[in-house]
PDB file of C-alpha atoms in Angstrom:
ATOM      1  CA  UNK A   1      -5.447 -12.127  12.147  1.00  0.00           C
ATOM      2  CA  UNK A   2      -6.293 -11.576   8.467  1.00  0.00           C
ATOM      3  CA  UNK A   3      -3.699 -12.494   5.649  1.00  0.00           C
ATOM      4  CA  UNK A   4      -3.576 -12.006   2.395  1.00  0.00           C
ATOM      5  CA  UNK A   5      -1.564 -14.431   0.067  1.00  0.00           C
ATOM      6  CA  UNK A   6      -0.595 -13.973  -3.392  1.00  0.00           C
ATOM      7  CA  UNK A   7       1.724 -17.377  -4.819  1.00  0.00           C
ATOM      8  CA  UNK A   8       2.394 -15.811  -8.084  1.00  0.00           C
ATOM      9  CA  UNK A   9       5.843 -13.699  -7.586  1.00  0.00           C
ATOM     10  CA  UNK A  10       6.006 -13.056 -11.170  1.00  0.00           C
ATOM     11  CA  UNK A  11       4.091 -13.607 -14.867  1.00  0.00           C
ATOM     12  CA  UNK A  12       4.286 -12.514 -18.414  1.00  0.00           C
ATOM     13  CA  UNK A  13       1.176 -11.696 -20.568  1.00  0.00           C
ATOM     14  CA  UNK A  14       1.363 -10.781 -24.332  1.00  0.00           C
ATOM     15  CA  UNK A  15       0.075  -7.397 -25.276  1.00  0.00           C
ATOM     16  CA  UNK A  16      -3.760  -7.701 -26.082  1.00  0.00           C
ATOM     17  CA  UNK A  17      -3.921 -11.180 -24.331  1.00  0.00           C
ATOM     18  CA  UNK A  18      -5.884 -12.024 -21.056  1.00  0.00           C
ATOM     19  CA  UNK A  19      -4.178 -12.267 -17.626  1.00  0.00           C
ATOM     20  CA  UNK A  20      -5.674 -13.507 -14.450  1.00  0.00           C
ATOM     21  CA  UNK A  21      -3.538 -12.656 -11.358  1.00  0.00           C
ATOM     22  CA  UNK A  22      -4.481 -14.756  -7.969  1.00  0.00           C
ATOM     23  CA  UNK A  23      -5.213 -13.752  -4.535  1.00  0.00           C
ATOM     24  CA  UNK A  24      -6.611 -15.716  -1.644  1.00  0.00           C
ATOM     25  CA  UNK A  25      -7.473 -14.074   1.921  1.00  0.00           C
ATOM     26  CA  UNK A  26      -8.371 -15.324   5.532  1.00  0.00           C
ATOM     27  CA  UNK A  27     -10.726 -13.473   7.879  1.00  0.00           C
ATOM     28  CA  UNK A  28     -13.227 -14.337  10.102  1.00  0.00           C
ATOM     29  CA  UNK A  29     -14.882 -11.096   9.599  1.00  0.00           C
ATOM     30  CA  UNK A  30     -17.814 -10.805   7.763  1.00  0.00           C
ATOM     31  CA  UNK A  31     -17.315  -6.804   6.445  1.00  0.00           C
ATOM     32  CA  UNK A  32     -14.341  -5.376   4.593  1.00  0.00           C
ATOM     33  CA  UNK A  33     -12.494  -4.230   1.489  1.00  0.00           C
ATOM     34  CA  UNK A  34     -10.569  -6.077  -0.877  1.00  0.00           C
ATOM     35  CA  UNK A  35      -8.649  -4.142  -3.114  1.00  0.00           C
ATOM     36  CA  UNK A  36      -6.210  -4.418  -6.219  1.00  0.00           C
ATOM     37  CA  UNK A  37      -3.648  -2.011  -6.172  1.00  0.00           C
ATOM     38  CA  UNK A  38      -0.472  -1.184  -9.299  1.00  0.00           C
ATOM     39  CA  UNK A  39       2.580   0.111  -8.468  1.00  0.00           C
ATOM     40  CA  UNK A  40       4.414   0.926 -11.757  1.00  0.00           C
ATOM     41  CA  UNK A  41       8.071   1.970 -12.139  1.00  0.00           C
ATOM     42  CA  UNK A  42       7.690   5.046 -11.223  1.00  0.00           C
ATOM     43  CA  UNK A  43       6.832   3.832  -7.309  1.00  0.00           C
ATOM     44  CA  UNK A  44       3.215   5.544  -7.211  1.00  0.00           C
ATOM     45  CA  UNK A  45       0.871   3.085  -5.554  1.00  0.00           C
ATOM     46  CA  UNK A  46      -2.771   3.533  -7.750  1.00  0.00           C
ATOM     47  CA  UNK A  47      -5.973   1.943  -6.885  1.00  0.00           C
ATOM     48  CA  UNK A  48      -6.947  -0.410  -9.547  1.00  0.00           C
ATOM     49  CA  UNK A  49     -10.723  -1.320  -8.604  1.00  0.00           C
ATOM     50  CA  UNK A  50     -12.617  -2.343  -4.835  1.00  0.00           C
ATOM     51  CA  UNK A  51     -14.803  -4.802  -3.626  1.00  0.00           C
ATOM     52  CA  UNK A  52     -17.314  -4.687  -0.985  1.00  0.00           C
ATOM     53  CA  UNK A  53     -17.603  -7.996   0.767  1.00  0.00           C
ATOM     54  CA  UNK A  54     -21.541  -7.707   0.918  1.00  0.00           C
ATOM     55  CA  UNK A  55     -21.505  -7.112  -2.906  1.00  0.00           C
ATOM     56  CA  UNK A  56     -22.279 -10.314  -4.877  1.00  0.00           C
ATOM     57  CA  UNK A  57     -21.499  -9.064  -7.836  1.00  0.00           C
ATOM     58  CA  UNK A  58     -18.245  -8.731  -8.723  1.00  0.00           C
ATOM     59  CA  UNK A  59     -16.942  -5.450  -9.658  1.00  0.00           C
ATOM     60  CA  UNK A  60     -15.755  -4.212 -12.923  1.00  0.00           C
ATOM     61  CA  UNK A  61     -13.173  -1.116 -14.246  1.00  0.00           C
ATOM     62  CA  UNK A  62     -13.205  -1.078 -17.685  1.00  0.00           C
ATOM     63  CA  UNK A  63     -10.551  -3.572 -19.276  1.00  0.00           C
ATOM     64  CA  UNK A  64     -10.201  -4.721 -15.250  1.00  0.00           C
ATOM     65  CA  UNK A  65     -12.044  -7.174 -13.221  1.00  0.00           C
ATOM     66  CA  UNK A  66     -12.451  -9.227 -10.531  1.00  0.00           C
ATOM     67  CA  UNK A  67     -13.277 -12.655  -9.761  1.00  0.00           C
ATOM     68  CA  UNK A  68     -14.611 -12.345  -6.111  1.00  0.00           C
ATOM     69  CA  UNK A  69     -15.769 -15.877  -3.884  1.00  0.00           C
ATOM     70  CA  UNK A  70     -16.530 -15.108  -0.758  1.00  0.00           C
ATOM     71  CA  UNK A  71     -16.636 -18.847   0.343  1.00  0.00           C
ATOM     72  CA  UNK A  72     -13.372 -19.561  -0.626  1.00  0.00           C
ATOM     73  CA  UNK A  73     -11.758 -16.393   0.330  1.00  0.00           C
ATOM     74  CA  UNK A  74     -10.550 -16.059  -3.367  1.00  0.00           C
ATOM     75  CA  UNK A  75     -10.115 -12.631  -5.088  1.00  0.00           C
ATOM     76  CA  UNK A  76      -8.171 -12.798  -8.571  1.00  0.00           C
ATOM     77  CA  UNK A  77      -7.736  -9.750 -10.963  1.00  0.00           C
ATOM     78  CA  UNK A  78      -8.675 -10.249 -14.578  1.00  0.00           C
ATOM     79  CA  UNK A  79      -6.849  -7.770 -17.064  1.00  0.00           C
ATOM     80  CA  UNK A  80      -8.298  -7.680 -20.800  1.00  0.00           C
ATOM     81  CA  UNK A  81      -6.798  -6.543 -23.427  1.00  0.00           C
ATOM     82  CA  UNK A  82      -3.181  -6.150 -21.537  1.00  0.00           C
ATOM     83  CA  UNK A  83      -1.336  -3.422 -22.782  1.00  0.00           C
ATOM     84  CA  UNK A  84       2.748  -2.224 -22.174  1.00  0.00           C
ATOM     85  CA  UNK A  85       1.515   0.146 -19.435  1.00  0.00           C
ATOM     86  CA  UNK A  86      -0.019  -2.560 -17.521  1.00  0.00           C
ATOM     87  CA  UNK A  87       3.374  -3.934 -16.748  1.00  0.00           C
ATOM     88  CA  UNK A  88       3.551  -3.388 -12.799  1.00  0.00           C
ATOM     89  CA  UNK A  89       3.597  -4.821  -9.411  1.00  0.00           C
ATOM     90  CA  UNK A  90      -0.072  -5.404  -8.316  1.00  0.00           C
ATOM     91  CA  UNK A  91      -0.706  -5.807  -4.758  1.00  0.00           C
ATOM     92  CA  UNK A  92      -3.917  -7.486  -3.519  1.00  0.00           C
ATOM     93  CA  UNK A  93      -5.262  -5.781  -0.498  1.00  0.00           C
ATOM     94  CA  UNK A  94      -7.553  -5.973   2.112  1.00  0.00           C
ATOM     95  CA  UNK A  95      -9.216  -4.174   4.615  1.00  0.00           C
ATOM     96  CA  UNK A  96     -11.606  -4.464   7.645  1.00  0.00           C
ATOM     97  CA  UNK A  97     -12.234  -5.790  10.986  1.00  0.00           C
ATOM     98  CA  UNK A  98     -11.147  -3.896  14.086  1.00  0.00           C
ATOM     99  CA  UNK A  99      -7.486  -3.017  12.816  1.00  0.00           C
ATOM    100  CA  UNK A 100      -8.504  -0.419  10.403  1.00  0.00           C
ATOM    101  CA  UNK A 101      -5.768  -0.761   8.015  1.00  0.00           C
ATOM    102  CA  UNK A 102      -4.752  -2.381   4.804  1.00  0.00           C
ATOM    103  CA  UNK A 103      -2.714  -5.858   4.923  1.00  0.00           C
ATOM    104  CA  UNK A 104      -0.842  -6.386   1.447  1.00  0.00           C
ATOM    105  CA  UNK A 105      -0.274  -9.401  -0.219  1.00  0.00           C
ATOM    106  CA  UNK A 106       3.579  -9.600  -1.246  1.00  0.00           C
ATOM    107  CA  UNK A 107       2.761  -9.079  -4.748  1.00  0.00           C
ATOM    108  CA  UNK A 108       3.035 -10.170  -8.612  1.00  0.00           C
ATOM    109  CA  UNK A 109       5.105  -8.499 -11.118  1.00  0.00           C
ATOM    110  CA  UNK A 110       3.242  -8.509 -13.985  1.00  0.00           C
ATOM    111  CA  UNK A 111       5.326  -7.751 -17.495  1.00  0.00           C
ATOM    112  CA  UNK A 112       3.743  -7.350 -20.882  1.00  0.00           C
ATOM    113  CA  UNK A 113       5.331  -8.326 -23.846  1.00  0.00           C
ATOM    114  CA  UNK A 114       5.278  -6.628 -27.454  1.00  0.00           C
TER     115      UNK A 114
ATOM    116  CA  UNK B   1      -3.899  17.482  -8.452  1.00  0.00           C
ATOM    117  CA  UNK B   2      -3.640  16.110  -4.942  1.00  0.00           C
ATOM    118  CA  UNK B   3      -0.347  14.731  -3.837  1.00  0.00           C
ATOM    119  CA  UNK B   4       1.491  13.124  -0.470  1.00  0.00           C
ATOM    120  CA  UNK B   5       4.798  14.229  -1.140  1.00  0.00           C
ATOM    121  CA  UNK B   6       8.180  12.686   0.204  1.00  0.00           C
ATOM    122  CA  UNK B   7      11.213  14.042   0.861  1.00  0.00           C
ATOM    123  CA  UNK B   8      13.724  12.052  -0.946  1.00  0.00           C
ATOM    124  CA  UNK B   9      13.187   9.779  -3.694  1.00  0.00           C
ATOM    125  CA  UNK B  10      17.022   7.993  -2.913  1.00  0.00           C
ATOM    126  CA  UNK B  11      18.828   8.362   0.725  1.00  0.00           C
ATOM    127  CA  UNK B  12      21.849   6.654   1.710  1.00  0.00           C
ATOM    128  CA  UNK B  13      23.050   7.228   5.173  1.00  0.00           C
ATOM    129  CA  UNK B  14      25.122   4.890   7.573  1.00  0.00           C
ATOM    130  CA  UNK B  15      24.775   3.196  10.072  1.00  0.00           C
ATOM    131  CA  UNK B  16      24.378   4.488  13.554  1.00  0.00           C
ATOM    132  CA  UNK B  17      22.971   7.628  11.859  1.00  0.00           C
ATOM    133  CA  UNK B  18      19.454   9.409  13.049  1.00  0.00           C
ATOM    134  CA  UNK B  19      17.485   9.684   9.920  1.00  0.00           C
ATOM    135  CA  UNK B  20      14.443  11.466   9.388  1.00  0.00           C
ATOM    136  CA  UNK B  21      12.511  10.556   6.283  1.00  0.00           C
ATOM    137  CA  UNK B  22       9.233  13.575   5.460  1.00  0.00           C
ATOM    138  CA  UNK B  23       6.126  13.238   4.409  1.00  0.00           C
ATOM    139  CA  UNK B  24       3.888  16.160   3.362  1.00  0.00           C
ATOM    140  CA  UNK B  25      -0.081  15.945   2.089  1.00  0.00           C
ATOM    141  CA  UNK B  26      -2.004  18.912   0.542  1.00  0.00           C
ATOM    142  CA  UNK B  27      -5.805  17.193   1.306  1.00  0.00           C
ATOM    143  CA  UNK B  28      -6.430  18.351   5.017  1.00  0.00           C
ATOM    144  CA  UNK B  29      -6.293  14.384   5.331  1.00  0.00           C
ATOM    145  CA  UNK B  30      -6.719  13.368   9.085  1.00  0.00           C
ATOM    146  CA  UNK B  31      -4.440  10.155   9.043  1.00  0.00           C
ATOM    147  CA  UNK B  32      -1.471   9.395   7.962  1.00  0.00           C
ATOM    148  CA  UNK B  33       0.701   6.255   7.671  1.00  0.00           C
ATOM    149  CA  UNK B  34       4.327   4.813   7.420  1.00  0.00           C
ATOM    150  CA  UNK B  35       4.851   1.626   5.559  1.00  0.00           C
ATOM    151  CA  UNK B  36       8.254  -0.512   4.282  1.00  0.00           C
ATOM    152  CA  UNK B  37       8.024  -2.107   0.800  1.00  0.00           C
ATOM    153  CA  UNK B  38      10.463  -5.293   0.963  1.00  0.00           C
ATOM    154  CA  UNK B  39      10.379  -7.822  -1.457  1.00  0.00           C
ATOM    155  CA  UNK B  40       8.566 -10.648  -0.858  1.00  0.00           C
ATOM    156  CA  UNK B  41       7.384  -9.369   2.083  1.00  0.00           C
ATOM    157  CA  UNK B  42       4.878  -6.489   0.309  1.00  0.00           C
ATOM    158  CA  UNK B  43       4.062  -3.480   2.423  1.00  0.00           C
ATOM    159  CA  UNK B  44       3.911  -3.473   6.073  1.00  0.00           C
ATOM    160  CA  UNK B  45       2.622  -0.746   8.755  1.00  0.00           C
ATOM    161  CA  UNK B  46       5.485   0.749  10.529  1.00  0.00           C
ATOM    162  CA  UNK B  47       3.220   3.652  12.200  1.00  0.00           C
ATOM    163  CA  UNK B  48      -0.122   5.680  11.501  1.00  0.00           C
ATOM    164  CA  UNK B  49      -1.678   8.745  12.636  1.00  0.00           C
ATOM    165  CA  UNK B  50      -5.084   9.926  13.550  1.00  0.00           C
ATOM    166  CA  UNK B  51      -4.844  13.617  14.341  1.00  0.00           C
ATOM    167  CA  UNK B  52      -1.962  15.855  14.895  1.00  0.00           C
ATOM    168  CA  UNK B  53       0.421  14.659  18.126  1.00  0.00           C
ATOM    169  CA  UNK B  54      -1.080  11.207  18.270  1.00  0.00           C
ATOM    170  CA  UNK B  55       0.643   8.282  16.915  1.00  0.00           C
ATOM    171  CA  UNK B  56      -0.247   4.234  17.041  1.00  0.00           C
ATOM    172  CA  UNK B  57       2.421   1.330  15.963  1.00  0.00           C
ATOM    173  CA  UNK B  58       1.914  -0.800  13.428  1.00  0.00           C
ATOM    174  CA  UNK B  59       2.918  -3.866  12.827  1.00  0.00           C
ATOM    175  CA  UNK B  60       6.910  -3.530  12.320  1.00  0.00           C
ATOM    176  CA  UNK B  61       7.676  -0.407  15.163  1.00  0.00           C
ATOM    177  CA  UNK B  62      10.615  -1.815  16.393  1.00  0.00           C
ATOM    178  CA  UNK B  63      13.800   0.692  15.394  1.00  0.00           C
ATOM    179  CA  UNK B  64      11.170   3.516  14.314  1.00  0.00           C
ATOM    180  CA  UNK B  65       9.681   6.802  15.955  1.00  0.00           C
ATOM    181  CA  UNK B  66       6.825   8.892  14.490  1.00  0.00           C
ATOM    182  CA  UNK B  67       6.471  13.081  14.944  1.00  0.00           C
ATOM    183  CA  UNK B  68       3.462  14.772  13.556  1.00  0.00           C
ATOM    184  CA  UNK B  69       3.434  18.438  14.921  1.00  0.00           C
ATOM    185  CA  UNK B  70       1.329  19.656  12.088  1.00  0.00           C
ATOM    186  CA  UNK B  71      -1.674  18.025   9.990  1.00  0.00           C
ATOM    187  CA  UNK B  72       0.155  17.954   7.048  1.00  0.00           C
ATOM    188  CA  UNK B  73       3.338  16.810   7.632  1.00  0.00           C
ATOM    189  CA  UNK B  74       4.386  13.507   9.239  1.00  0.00           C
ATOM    190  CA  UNK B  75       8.086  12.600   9.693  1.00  0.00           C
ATOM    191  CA  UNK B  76       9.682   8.918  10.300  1.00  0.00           C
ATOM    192  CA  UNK B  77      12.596   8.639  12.663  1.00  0.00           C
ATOM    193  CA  UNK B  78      15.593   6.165  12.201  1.00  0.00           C
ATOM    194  CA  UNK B  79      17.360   6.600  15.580  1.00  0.00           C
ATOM    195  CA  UNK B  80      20.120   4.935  14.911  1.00  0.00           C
ATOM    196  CA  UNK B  81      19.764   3.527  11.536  1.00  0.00           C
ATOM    197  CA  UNK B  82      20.837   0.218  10.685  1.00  0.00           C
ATOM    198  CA  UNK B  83      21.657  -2.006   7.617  1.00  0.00           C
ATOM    199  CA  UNK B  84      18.315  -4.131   8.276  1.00  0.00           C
ATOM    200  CA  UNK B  85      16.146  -0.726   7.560  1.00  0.00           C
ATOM    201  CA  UNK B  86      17.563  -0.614   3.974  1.00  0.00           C
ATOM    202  CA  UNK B  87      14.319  -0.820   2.732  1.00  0.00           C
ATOM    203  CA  UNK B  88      11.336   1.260   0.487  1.00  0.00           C
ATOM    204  CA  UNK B  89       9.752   3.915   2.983  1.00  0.00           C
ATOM    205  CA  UNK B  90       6.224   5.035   1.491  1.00  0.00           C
ATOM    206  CA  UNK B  91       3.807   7.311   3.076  1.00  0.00           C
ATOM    207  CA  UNK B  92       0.089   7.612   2.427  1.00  0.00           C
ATOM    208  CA  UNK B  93      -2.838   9.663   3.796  1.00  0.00           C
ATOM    209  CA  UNK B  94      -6.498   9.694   4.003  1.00  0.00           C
ATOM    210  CA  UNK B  95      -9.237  11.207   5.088  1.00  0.00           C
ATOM    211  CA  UNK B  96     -11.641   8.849   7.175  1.00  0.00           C
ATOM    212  CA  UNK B  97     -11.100   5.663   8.792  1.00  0.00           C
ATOM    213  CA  UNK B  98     -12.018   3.682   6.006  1.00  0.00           C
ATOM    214  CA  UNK B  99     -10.310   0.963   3.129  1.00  0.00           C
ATOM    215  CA  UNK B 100     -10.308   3.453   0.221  1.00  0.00           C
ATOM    216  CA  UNK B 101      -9.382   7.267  -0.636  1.00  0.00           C
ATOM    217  CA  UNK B 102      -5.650   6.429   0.003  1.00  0.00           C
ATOM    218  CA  UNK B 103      -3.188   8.177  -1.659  1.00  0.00           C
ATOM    219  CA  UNK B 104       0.183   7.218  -1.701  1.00  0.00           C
ATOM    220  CA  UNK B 105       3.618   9.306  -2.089  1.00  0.00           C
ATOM    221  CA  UNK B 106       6.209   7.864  -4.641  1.00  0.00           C
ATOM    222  CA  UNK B 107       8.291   6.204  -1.412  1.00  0.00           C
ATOM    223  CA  UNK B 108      12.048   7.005  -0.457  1.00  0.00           C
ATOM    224  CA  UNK B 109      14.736   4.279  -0.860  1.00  0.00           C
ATOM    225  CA  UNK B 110      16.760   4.586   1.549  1.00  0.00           C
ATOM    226  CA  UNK B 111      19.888   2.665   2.179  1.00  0.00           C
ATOM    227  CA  UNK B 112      21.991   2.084   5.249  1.00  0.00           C
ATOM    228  CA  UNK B 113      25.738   1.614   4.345  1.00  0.00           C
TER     229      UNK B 113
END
């Protein structure tokens, strides 16, 4: 069964300061997603950027990007430039195999400070 | 602007109650899904749908029923809620079997006095 495992419940990032937030995975498949996804205060869940695990290159959004190492089922979100509505819960995701849904990470709150 | 909408943004209901939390899309989406946000525990699949009248559990069924009559609208049953389903309820939709193109509805906290 695939996991996804995110040991960072909470951190703090100044505004315009870098912030990496960590996410490791296990699958024995050799297709799927993985996906960063922010849930601000108001509740509404917004995709943040995708990766395609046959990609090499790691995908980019703007002032967000991702780390992505296939080998060592790794996955961390960079955020540049942080700014006050960055603040959220981000939930790494992932997706594939036979199931044919998405299996959440538990999540890091992320604040921003002034 | 395309939009899952739920029914209730707060519920609080007691226990022994049947509860029926709505969710409504305006995509034509084919499948639809139930999770609970807990903390610490992120977002787990209570139900999905595929097409209208047909329903698969997730990972968490136990306690919950599913009705979807129509394409847009699928509804999560509490039969007799409890205090352990005090929880965030958040429905999404999309349109293919597929990782992406998920759009979620702003969730319903419910709690079970």
């Amino acid at each position: 069964a695939q996991t996804v495992t995110q040991s960072q419940p909470e951190m703090s990032v100044q505004e315009a300061e870098t912030v990496t937030l960590s996410c490791t995975y296990d699958t024995s498949e050799s297709d799927y997603y993985l996906f960063w996804y922010k849930q601000p205060p108001s509740r509404q869940m917004i995709l943040v950027i995708r990766q395609e695990a046959y990609k090499q290159q790691n995908a980019t959004e703007n002032r967000f990007s991702v780390n992505f190492q296939k080998a060592a089922k790794s996955f961390s979100l960079k955020i540049s430039d942080s700014q006050l509505g960055d603040a959220a819960m981000y939930f790494c995701v992932f997706y594939g195999g036979a199931t044919n849904k998405l299996i959440f990470g538990t999540g890091t709150l992320l604040a921003v400070q002034p | 602007d395309v939009k899952v909408t739920q029914s209730s943004r707060y519920l609080v209901k007691r226990t022994g109650e049947k509860v029926f939390l709505e969710c409504v899309q305006d995509m034509d989406h084919e499948n639809m899904f139930w999770y609970r946000q807990d903390p610490g525990l992120g977002l787990r699949l209570i139900y999905f749908s595929y097409d209208v009248k047909m329903k698969e559990k997730g990972d968490i069924p136990e306690g919950y029923s599913v009705s979807r009559e129509k394409k847009e609208r699928f509804s999560l049953i509490l039969e007799s809620a409890s205090t352990n389903q005090t929880s965030m309820y958040l429905c999404a939709s999309t349109q293919a079997r597929r990782g992406y193109g998920y759009t979620f509805g702003s969730g319903t906290r419910l709690t079970v006095v």
